[in-house]
Backbone as CSV, one residue per row, in Angstrom:
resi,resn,N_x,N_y,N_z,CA_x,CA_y,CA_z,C_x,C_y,C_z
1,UNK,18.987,-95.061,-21.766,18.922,-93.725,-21.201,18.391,-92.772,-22.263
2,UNK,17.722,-91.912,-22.131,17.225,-90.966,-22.793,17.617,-89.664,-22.351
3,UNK,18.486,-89.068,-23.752,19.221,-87.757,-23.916,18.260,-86.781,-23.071
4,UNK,18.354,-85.680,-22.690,18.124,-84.350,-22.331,18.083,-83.626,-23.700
5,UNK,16.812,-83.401,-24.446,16.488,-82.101,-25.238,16.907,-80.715,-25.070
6,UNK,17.768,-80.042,-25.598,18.362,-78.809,-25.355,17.734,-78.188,-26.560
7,UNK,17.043,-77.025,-26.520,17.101,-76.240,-27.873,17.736,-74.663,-26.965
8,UNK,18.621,-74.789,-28.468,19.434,-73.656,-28.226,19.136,-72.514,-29.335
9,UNK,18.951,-71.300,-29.205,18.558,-70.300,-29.791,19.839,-69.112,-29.936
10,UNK,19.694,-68.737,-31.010,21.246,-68.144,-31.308,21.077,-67.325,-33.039
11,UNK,22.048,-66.706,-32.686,21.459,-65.675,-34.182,22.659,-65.406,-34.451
12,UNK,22.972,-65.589,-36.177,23.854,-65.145,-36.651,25.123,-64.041,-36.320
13,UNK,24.300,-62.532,-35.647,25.394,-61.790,-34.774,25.748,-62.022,-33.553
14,UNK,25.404,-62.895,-32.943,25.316,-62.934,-31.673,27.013,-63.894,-30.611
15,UNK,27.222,-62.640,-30.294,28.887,-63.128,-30.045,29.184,-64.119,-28.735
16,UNK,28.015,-64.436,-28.185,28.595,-65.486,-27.507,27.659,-66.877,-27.691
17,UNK,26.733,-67.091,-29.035,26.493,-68.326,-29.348,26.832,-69.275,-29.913
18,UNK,28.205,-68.714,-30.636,28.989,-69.570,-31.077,29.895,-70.521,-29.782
19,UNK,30.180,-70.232,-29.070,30.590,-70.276,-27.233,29.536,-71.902,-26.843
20,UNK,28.636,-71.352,-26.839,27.358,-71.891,-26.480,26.905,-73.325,-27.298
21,UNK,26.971,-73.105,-28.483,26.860,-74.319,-29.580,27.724,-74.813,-29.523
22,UNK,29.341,-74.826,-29.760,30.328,-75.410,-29.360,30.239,-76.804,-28.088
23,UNK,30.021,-75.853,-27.501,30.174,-76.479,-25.991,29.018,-77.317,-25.983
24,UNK,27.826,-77.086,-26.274,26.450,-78.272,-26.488,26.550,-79.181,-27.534
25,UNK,27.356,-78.784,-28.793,27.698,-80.212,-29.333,28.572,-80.599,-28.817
26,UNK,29.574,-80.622,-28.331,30.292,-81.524,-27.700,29.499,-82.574,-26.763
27,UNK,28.833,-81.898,-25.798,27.762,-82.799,-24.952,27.149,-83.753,-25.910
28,UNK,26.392,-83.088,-27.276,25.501,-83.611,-27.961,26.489,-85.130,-28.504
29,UNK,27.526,-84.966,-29.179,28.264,-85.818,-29.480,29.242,-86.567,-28.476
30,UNK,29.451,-86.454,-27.161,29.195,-87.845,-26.273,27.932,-88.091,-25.811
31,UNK,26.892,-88.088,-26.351,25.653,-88.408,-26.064,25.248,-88.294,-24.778
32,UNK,25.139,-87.590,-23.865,24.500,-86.693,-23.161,23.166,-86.001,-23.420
33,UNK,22.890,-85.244,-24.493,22.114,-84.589,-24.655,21.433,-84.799,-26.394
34,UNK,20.433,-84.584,-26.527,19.844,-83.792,-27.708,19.885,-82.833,-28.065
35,UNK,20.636,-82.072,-29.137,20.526,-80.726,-29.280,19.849,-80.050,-30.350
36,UNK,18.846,-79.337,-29.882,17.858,-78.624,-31.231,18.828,-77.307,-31.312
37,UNK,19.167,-76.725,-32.809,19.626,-75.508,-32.496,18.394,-74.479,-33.501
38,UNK,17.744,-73.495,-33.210,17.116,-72.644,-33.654,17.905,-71.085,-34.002
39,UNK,17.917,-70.827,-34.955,18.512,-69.628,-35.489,17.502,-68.354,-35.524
40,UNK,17.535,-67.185,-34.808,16.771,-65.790,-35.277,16.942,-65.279,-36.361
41,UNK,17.816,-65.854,-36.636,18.542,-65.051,-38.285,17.272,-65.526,-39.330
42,UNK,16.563,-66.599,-39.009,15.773,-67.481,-40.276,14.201,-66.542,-39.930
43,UNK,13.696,-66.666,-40.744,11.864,-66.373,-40.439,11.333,-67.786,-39.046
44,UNK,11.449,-68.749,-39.632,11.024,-69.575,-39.074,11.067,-69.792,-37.667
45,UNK,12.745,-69.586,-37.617,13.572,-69.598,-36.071,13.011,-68.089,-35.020
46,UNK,12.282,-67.208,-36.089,11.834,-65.748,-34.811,10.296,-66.128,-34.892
47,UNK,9.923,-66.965,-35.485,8.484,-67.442,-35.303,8.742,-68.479,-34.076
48,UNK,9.652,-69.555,-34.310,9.224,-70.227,-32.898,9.971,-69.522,-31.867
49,UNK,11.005,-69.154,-32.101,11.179,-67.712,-30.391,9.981,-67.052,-29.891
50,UNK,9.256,-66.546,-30.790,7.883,-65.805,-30.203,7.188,-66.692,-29.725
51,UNK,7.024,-68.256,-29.876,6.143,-68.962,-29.841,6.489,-69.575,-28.475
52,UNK,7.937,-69.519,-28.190,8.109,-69.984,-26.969,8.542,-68.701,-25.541
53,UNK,8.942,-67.746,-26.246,8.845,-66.573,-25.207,10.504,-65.962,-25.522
54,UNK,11.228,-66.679,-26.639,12.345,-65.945,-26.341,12.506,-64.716,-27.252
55,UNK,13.524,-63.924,-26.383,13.743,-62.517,-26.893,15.128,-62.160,-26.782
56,UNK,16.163,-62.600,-26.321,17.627,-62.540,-26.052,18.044,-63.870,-26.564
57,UNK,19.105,-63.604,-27.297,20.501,-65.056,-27.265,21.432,-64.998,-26.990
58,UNK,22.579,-65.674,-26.805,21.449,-67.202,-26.421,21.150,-67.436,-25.036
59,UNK,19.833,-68.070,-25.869,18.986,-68.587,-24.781,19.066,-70.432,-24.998
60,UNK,18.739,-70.832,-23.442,18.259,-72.187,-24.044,17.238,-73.031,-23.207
61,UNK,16.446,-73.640,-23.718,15.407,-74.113,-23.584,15.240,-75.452,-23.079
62,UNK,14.766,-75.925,-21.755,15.211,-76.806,-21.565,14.037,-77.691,-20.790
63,UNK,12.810,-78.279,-20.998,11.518,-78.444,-21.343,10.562,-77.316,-21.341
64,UNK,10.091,-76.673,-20.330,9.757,-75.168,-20.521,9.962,-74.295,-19.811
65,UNK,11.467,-74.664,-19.532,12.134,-73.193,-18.842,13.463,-72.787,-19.780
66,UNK,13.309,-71.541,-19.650,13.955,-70.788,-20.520,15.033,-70.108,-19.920
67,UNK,16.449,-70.068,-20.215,17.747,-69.872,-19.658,17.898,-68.773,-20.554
68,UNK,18.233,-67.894,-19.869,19.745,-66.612,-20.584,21.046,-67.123,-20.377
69,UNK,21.958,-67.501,-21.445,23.177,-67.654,-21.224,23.602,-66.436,-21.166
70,UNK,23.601,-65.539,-20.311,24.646,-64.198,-19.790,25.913,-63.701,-19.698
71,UNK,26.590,-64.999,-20.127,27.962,-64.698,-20.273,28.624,-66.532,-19.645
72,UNK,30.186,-66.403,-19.927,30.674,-67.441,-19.880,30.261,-68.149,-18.339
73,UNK,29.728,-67.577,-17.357,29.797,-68.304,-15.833,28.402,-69.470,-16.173
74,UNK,27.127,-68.483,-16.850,25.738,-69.183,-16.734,26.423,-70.046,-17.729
75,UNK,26.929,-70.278,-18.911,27.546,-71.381,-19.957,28.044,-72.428,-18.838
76,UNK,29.038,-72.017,-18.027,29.388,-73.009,-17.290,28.351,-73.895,-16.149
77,UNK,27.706,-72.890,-15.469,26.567,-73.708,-14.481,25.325,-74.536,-15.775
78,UNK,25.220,-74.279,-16.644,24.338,-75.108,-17.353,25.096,-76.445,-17.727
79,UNK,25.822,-76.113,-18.246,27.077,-77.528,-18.656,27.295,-78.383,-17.247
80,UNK,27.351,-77.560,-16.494,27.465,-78.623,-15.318,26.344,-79.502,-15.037
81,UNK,25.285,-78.384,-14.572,23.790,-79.368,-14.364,23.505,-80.198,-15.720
82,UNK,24.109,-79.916,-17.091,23.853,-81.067,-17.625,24.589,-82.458,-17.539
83,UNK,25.432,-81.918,-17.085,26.796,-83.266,-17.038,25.821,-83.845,-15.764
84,UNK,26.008,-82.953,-14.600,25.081,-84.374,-13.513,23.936,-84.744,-13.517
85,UNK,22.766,-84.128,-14.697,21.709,-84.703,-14.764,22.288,-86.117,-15.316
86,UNK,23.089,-85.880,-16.754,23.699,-87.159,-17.365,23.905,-88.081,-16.561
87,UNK,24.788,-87.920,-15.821,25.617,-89.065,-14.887,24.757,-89.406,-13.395
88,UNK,23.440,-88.972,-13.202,22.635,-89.202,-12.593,21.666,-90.275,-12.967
89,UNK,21.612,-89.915,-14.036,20.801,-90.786,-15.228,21.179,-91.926,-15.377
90,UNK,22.561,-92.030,-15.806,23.394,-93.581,-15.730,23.487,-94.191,-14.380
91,UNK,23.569,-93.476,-13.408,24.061,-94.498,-12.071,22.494,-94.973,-11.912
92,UNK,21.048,-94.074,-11.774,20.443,-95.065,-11.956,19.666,-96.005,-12.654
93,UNK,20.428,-95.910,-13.428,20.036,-97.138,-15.037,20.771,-98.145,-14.647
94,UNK,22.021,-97.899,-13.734,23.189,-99.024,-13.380,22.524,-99.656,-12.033
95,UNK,22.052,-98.777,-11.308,22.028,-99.342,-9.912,21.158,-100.595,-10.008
96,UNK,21.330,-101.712,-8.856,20.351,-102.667,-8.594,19.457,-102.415,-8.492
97,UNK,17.999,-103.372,-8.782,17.155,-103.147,-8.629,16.519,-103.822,-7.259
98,UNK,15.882,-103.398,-6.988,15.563,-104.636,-5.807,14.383,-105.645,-6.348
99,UNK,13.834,-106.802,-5.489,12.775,-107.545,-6.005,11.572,-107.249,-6.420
């Protein structure tokens, strides 16, 4: 199975990305997901935000659509759709195949 790439974008002041990273490593570490984390705080990290369109954190990135985590509800509907992409993923890696 192959993880789900998450890059998560998040900046040093930013009071609900600590919320956000938490909760995606956990995913990241039952292997669920890949997690890129990008910081605004760095030069580098507001060069690739510009490069990909973001301007609020956190945001997260998830091939090329771009999420506002808005508060704890959107944290929760993302965690979810990642949990059943996950477990979508496994049932059909499990299921029979036919001939």
């Amino acid at each position: 199975m192959t993880a789900t790439t998450v890059e998560l974008f998040t900046h040093p002041m930013c009071s609900g990305c600590q919320q956000a990273l938490t909760a995606l490593r956990n995913l990241e570490r039952a292997g669920r997901l890949t997690l890129v984390v990008t910081s605004l705080g760095s030069p580098l990290g507001r060069k690739r935000a510009t490069e990909v369109g973001v301007s609020v954190v956190p945001t997260v990135r998830l091939g090329t659509e771009l999420r506002l985590l808005d508060g704890p509800s959107d944290l929760r509907t993302l965690l979810a759709e990642l949990n059943d992409t996950s477990s979508d993923d496994a049932r059909s890696k499990a299921a029979p195949r036919g001939p």
